[in-house]
Amino acid sequence: MKTLAIWFGKKYALSLVQDAVSAKKDKVAKWATRIGVWIERIGYVAKFLGSLAEKLSDGEITNDEAQSAIAEAKLLAEQVTTDVKEA
């Protein structure tokens, strides 16, 4: 009996969430787009940090590595701060 009550409770709660999302589907779609943009930006940051870690892995940084890291940081800044037009 308890299991059945829990099952009905979950079904009811899920239907409430589905109804709320459906009622605000335009806003939900915009937020989904925003989240996608930030996921992409986080990927850029992770790639930059991986590259930087590779450059520093030997405990030293050469002039070429430093120049490369600066160029990558500038590119990262552009990628992360670029304005995204919403549809």
CSV table of N, CA, C and O in Angstrom, one decimal:
chain,number,residue,atom,x,y,z
A,1,MET,N,0.8,-1.2,0.0
A,1,MET,CA,0.0,0.0,0.0
A,1,MET,C,0.9,1.3,0.0
A,1,MET,O,0.6,2.2,-0.7
A,2,LYS,N,1.9,1.2,0.8
A,2,LYS,CA,2.8,2.4,0.9
A,2,LYS,C,3.5,2.6,-0.4
A,2,LYS,O,3.6,3.7,-0.9
A,3,THR,N,3.9,1.5,-1.1
A,3,THR,CA,4.6,1.6,-2.4
A,3,THR,C,3.7,2.2,-3.4
A,3,THR,O,4.1,3.1,-4.2
A,4,LEU,N,2.4,1.9,-3.4
A,4,LEU,CA,1.4,2.4,-4.3
A,4,LEU,C,1.2,3.9,-4.1
A,4,LEU,O,1.1,4.7,-5.0
A,5,ALA,N,1.2,4.3,-2.8
A,5,ALA,CA,1.0,5.7,-2.5
A,5,ALA,C,2.2,6.5,-3.0
A,5,ALA,O,2.0,7.6,-3.5
A,6,ILE,N,3.4,6.0,-2.8
A,6,ILE,CA,4.6,6.7,-3.3
A,6,ILE,C,4.6,6.8,-4.8
A,6,ILE,O,4.9,7.8,-5.4
A,7,TRP,N,4.2,5.7,-5.5
A,7,TRP,CA,4.1,5.7,-6.9
A,7,TRP,C,3.1,6.8,-7.4
A,7,TRP,O,3.5,7.6,-8.3
A,8,PHE,N,1.9,6.9,-6.8
A,8,PHE,CA,1.0,7.9,-7.2
A,8,PHE,C,1.5,9.3,-6.9
A,8,PHE,O,1.2,10.2,-7.7
A,9,GLY,N,2.1,9.4,-5.8
A,9,GLY,CA,2.7,10.7,-5.4
A,9,GLY,C,3.7,11.2,-6.4
A,9,GLY,O,3.7,12.4,-6.8
A,10,LYS,N,4.6,10.3,-6.9
A,10,LYS,CA,5.6,10.7,-7.9
A,10,LYS,C,4.9,11.0,-9.2
A,10,LYS,O,5.3,12.0,-9.9
A,11,LYS,N,3.9,10.2,-9.6
A,11,LYS,CA,3.2,10.5,-10.9
A,11,LYS,C,2.6,11.9,-10.8
A,11,LYS,O,2.6,12.7,-11.8
A,12,TYR,N,2.0,12.2,-9.7
A,12,TYR,CA,1.3,13.5,-9.5
A,12,TYR,C,2.3,14.7,-9.5
A,12,TYR,O,2.1,15.7,-10.2
A,13,ALA,N,3.4,14.5,-8.8
A,13,ALA,CA,4.4,15.5,-8.8
A,13,ALA,C,5.0,15.8,-10.2
A,13,ALA,O,5.2,16.9,-10.6
A,14,LEU,N,5.3,14.7,-10.9
A,14,LEU,CA,5.8,14.8,-12.2
A,14,LEU,C,4.8,15.5,-13.2
A,14,LEU,O,5.2,16.4,-14.0
A,15,SER,N,3.5,15.2,-13.0
A,15,SER,CA,2.5,15.9,-13.9
A,15,SER,C,2.5,17.4,-13.5
A,15,SER,O,2.3,18.2,-14.4
A,16,LEU,N,2.7,17.8,-12.3
A,16,LEU,CA,2.7,19.2,-11.9
A,16,LEU,C,3.9,19.9,-12.5
A,16,LEU,O,3.8,21.0,-13.1
A,17,VAL,N,5.0,19.2,-12.5
A,17,VAL,CA,6.2,19.8,-13.1
A,17,VAL,C,6.0,19.9,-14.6
A,17,VAL,O,6.4,21.0,-15.2
A,18,GLN,N,5.5,18.9,-15.3
A,18,GLN,CA,5.3,19.0,-16.7
A,18,GLN,C,4.3,20.1,-17.1
A,18,GLN,O,4.5,20.8,-18.1
A,19,ASP,N,3.3,20.3,-16.3
A,19,ASP,CA,2.3,21.3,-16.5
A,19,ASP,C,3.0,22.7,-16.4
A,19,ASP,O,2.7,23.6,-17.2
A,20,ALA,N,3.8,22.9,-15.4
A,20,ALA,CA,4.5,24.1,-15.1
A,20,ALA,C,5.4,24.5,-16.3
A,20,ALA,O,5.5,25.6,-16.8
A,21,VAL,N,6.2,23.5,-16.8
A,21,VAL,CA,7.1,23.7,-17.9
A,21,VAL,C,6.3,24.0,-19.2
A,21,VAL,O,6.7,24.9,-19.9
A,22,SER,N,5.2,23.3,-19.4
A,22,SER,CA,4.4,23.6,-20.6
A,22,SER,C,3.8,25.0,-20.6
A,22,SER,O,3.8,25.6,-21.6
A,23,ALA,N,3.4,25.4,-19.4
A,23,ALA,CA,2.8,26.8,-19.3
A,23,ALA,C,3.8,27.9,-19.6
A,23,ALA,O,3.5,28.9,-20.0
A,24,LYS,N,5.1,27.6,-19.3
A,24,LYS,CA,6.2,28.6,-19.5
A,24,LYS,C,7.1,28.1,-20.6
A,24,LYS,O,8.3,28.4,-20.5
A,25,LYS,N,6.7,27.4,-21.6
A,25,LYS,CA,7.6,26.8,-22.6
A,25,LYS,C,8.5,27.8,-23.3
A,25,LYS,O,9.6,27.5,-23.6
A,26,ASP,N,8.0,29.0,-23.6
A,26,ASP,CA,8.9,30.0,-24.2
A,26,ASP,C,10.0,30.4,-23.4
A,26,ASP,O,11.2,30.4,-23.8
A,27,LYS,N,9.8,30.6,-22.1
A,27,LYS,CA,10.8,31.0,-21.2
A,27,LYS,C,11.8,29.8,-20.9
A,27,LYS,O,13.0,30.0,-20.8
A,28,VAL,N,11.2,28.6,-20.8
A,28,VAL,CA,12.0,27.4,-20.6
A,28,VAL,C,13.0,27.2,-21.8
A,28,VAL,O,14.1,26.9,-21.6
A,29,ALA,N,12.5,27.5,-23.0
A,29,ALA,CA,13.3,27.3,-24.2
A,29,ALA,C,14.4,28.3,-24.2
A,29,ALA,O,15.6,28.0,-24.6
A,30,LYS,N,14.2,29.5,-23.8
A,30,LYS,CA,15.2,30.6,-23.8
A,30,LYS,C,16.3,30.2,-22.8
A,30,LYS,O,17.5,30.3,-23.0
A,31,TRP,N,15.9,29.7,-21.6
A,31,TRP,CA,16.8,29.3,-20.6
A,31,TRP,C,17.6,28.1,-21.0
A,31,TRP,O,18.8,28.0,-20.8
A,32,ALA,N,17.0,27.2,-21.8
A,32,ALA,CA,17.7,26.0,-22.3
A,32,ALA,C,18.8,26.5,-23.3
A,32,ALA,O,20.0,26.0,-23.2
A,33,THR,N,18.5,27.5,-24.1
A,33,THR,CA,19.5,28.1,-25.0
A,33,THR,C,20.7,28.7,-24.2
A,33,THR,O,21.8,28.5,-24.5
A,34,ARG,N,20.3,29.5,-23.2
A,34,ARG,CA,21.3,30.1,-22.4
A,34,ARG,C,22.3,29.1,-21.7
A,34,ARG,O,23.5,29.2,-21.6
A,35,ILE,N,21.7,28.0,-21.2
A,35,ILE,CA,22.4,27.0,-20.6
A,35,ILE,C,23.4,26.3,-21.6
A,35,ILE,O,24.6,26.1,-21.3
A,36,GLY,N,22.9,26.1,-22.8
A,36,GLY,CA,23.8,25.6,-23.8
A,36,GLY,C,25.0,26.4,-24.1
A,36,GLY,O,26.1,26.0,-24.3
A,37,VAL,N,24.7,27.8,-24.2
A,37,VAL,CA,25.8,28.7,-24.4
A,37,VAL,C,26.8,28.6,-23.3
A,37,VAL,O,28.1,28.6,-23.6
A,38,TRP,N,26.4,28.6,-22.1
A,38,TRP,CA,27.3,28.5,-20.9
A,38,TRP,C,28.1,27.2,-20.9
A,38,TRP,O,29.2,27.1,-20.5
A,39,ILE,N,27.4,26.1,-21.3
A,39,ILE,CA,28.1,24.8,-21.4
A,39,ILE,C,29.3,24.9,-22.4
A,39,ILE,O,30.4,24.4,-22.1
A,40,GLU,N,29.0,25.5,-23.5
A,40,GLU,CA,30.0,25.7,-24.5
A,40,GLU,C,31.2,26.6,-24.0
A,40,GLU,O,32.3,26.2,-24.2
A,41,ARG,N,30.8,27.6,-23.3
A,41,ARG,CA,31.9,28.5,-22.7
A,41,ARG,C,32.7,27.8,-21.7
A,41,ARG,O,33.9,28.0,-21.6
A,42,ILE,N,32.1,26.9,-20.9
A,42,ILE,CA,32.8,26.2,-19.9
A,42,ILE,C,33.8,25.2,-20.6
A,42,ILE,O,34.9,25.0,-20.1
A,43,GLY,N,33.4,24.7,-21.7
A,43,GLY,CA,34.3,23.9,-22.5
A,43,GLY,C,35.5,24.6,-23.0
A,43,GLY,O,36.6,24.1,-23.0
A,44,TYR,N,35.3,25.9,-23.4
A,44,TYR,CA,36.5,26.7,-23.8
A,44,TYR,C,37.4,26.9,-22.7
A,44,TYR,O,38.6,26.9,-22.8
A,45,VAL,N,36.9,27.2,-21.5
A,45,VAL,CA,37.7,27.4,-20.3
A,45,VAL,C,38.5,26.1,-20.0
A,45,VAL,O,39.7,26.2,-19.7
A,46,ALA,N,37.8,25.0,-20.0
A,46,ALA,CA,38.5,23.7,-19.7
A,46,ALA,C,39.6,23.4,-20.7
A,46,ALA,O,40.7,23.0,-20.3
A,47,LYS,N,39.4,23.7,-22.0
A,47,LYS,CA,40.4,23.5,-23.0
A,47,LYS,C,41.6,24.4,-22.7
A,47,LYS,O,42.8,24.0,-22.8
A,48,PHE,N,41.3,25.7,-22.4
A,48,PHE,CA,42.4,26.6,-22.1
A,48,PHE,C,43.2,26.2,-20.9
A,48,PHE,O,44.5,26.2,-20.9
A,49,LEU,N,42.5,25.8,-19.8
A,49,LEU,CA,43.2,25.3,-18.6
A,49,LEU,C,44.1,24.1,-18.9
A,49,LEU,O,45.2,23.9,-18.3
A,50,GLY,N,43.6,23.2,-19.7
A,50,GLY,CA,44.3,22.0,-20.1
A,50,GLY,C,45.6,22.3,-20.8
A,50,GLY,O,46.7,21.8,-20.5
A,51,SER,N,45.5,23.3,-21.7
A,51,SER,CA,46.6,23.7,-22.5
A,51,SER,C,47.6,24.4,-21.6
A,51,SER,O,48.8,24.2,-21.7
A,52,LEU,N,47.2,25.2,-20.7
A,52,LEU,CA,48.1,25.9,-19.7
A,52,LEU,C,48.8,24.9,-18.8
A,52,LEU,O,50.0,25.0,-18.6
A,53,ALA,N,48.0,23.9,-18.4
A,53,ALA,CA,48.6,22.9,-17.5
A,53,ALA,C,49.7,22.1,-18.2
A,53,ALA,O,50.7,21.8,-17.7
A,54,GLU,N,49.5,21.8,-19.5
A,54,GLU,CA,50.5,21.1,-20.3
A,54,GLU,C,51.7,22.0,-20.5
A,54,GLU,O,52.8,21.5,-20.4
A,55,LYS,N,51.6,23.3,-20.6
A,55,LYS,CA,52.7,24.2,-20.8
A,55,LYS,C,53.5,24.2,-19.5
A,55,LYS,O,54.7,24.4,-19.5
A,56,LEU,N,52.8,24.1,-18.4
A,56,LEU,CA,53.5,24.3,-17.1
A,56,LEU,C,53.9,22.9,-16.5
A,56,LEU,O,54.5,22.9,-15.4
A,57,SER,N,53.6,21.8,-17.1
A,57,SER,CA,53.9,20.5,-16.6
A,57,SER,C,55.3,20.2,-16.3
A,57,SER,O,55.6,19.4,-15.4
A,58,ASP,N,56.3,20.9,-17.0
A,58,ASP,CA,57.7,20.6,-16.7
A,58,ASP,C,58.2,21.6,-15.6
A,58,ASP,O,59.4,21.5,-15.3
A,59,GLY,N,57.4,22.4,-15.1
A,59,GLY,CA,57.8,23.3,-14.0
A,59,GLY,C,58.4,24.6,-14.5
A,59,GLY,O,58.9,25.4,-13.8
A,60,GLU,N,58.5,24.8,-15.8
A,60,GLU,CA,59.0,26.0,-16.4
A,60,GLU,C,58.1,26.4,-17.5
A,60,GLU,O,57.3,25.7,-18.0
A,61,ILE,N,58.3,27.7,-17.9
A,61,ILE,CA,57.6,28.2,-19.1
A,61,ILE,C,58.6,29.0,-19.9
A,61,ILE,O,59.3,29.9,-19.5
A,62,THR,N,58.6,28.6,-21.2
A,62,THR,CA,59.5,29.3,-22.1
A,62,THR,C,58.8,30.6,-22.6
A,62,THR,O,57.6,30.8,-22.4
A,63,ASN,N,59.6,31.4,-23.3
A,63,ASN,CA,59.0,32.6,-23.9
A,63,ASN,C,57.9,32.2,-24.9
A,63,ASN,O,56.9,32.9,-24.9
A,64,ASP,N,58.2,31.2,-25.7
A,64,ASP,CA,57.2,30.8,-26.7
A,64,ASP,C,55.9,30.3,-26.0
A,64,ASP,O,54.8,30.6,-26.5
A,65,GLU,N,56.1,29.5,-25.0
A,65,GLU,CA,54.9,29.0,-24.2
A,65,GLU,C,54.1,30.2,-23.6
A,65,GLU,O,52.9,30.2,-23.6
A,66,ALA,N,54.8,31.2,-23.1
A,66,ALA,CA,54.2,32.3,-22.5
A,66,ALA,C,53.4,33.1,-23.5
A,66,ALA,O,52.2,33.5,-23.3
A,67,GLN,N,54.0,33.3,-24.7
A,67,GLN,CA,53.3,34.1,-25.7
A,67,GLN,C,52.1,33.3,-26.2
A,67,GLN,O,51.0,33.9,-26.5
A,68,SER,N,52.2,32.0,-26.3
A,68,SER,CA,51.1,31.2,-26.7
A,68,SER,C,50.0,31.2,-25.7
A,68,SER,O,48.8,31.3,-26.1
A,69,ALA,N,50.3,31.1,-24.4
A,69,ALA,CA,49.3,31.2,-23.3
A,69,ALA,C,48.6,32.5,-23.4
A,69,ALA,O,47.4,32.6,-23.2
A,70,ILE,N,49.3,33.6,-23.6
A,70,ILE,CA,48.7,34.9,-23.7
A,70,ILE,C,47.7,35.0,-24.9
A,70,ILE,O,46.6,35.5,-24.7
A,71,ALA,N,48.1,34.5,-26.0
A,71,ALA,CA,47.3,34.5,-27.2
A,71,ALA,C,46.0,33.6,-26.9
A,71,ALA,O,44.9,34.0,-27.3
A,72,GLU,N,46.2,32.5,-26.3
A,72,GLU,CA,45.1,31.6,-26.0
A,72,GLU,C,44.1,32.3,-25.0
A,72,GLU,O,42.9,32.2,-25.0
A,73,ALA,N,44.7,33.0,-24.0
A,73,ALA,CA,43.9,33.7,-23.0
A,73,ALA,C,43.1,34.8,-23.7
A,73,ALA,O,41.9,35.0,-23.3
A,74,LYS,N,43.7,35.5,-24.6
A,74,LYS,CA,42.9,36.6,-25.3
A,74,LYS,C,41.8,35.9,-26.1
A,74,LYS,O,40.6,36.5,-26.2
A,75,LEU,N,42.1,34.8,-26.8
A,75,LEU,CA,41.0,34.1,-27.6
A,75,LEU,C,39.9,33.7,-26.6
A,75,LEU,O,38.7,33.8,-26.9
A,76,LEU,N,40.3,33.1,-25.5
A,76,LEU,CA,39.3,32.7,-24.5
A,76,LEU,C,38.4,33.9,-24.0
A,76,LEU,O,37.2,33.7,-23.9
A,77,ALA,N,39.0,35.0,-23.8
A,77,ALA,CA,38.3,36.2,-23.4
A,77,ALA,C,37.2,36.5,-24.4
A,77,ALA,O,36.1,36.9,-24.1
A,78,GLU,N,37.6,36.5,-25.7
A,78,GLU,CA,36.7,36.8,-26.8
A,78,GLU,C,35.6,35.8,-26.8
A,78,GLU,O,34.4,36.1,-27.0
A,79,GLN,N,35.9,34.5,-26.7
A,79,GLN,CA,34.9,33.4,-26.8
A,79,GLN,C,33.9,33.5,-25.6
A,79,GLN,O,32.7,33.3,-25.8
A,80,VAL,N,34.4,33.8,-24.5
A,80,VAL,CA,33.5,33.8,-23.3
A,80,VAL,C,32.7,35.1,-23.2
A,80,VAL,O,31.5,35.0,-22.7
A,81,THR,N,33.2,36.2,-23.7
A,81,THR,CA,32.4,37.4,-23.6
A,81,THR,C,31.6,37.8,-24.8
A,81,THR,O,30.9,38.8,-24.8
A,82,THR,N,31.7,37.0,-25.9
A,82,THR,CA,30.9,37.3,-27.1
A,82,THR,C,29.5,37.3,-26.8
A,82,THR,O,29.0,36.3,-26.2
A,83,ASP,N,28.8,38.3,-27.2
A,83,ASP,CA,27.3,38.4,-27.0
A,83,ASP,C,26.6,37.4,-28.0
A,83,ASP,O,26.9,37.3,-29.1
A,84,VAL,N,25.7,36.7,-27.4
A,84,VAL,CA,24.9,35.7,-28.2
A,84,VAL,C,23.5,36.3,-28.4
A,84,VAL,O,22.8,36.7,-27.5
A,85,LYS,N,23.1,36.4,-29.7
A,85,LYS,CA,21.8,36.9,-30.0
A,85,LYS,C,20.8,35.8,-29.8
A,85,LYS,O,21.0,34.7,-30.3
A,86,GLU,N,19.7,36.1,-29.1
A,86,GLU,CA,18.7,35.1,-28.8
A,86,GLU,C,17.7,35.1,-30.0
A,86,GLU,O,17.4,36.2,-30.5
A,87,ALA,N,17.2,34.0,-30.3
A,87,ALA,CA,16.3,33.8,-31.4
A,87,ALA,C,14.9,34.3,-31.0
A,87,ALA,O,14.5,34.3,-29.9
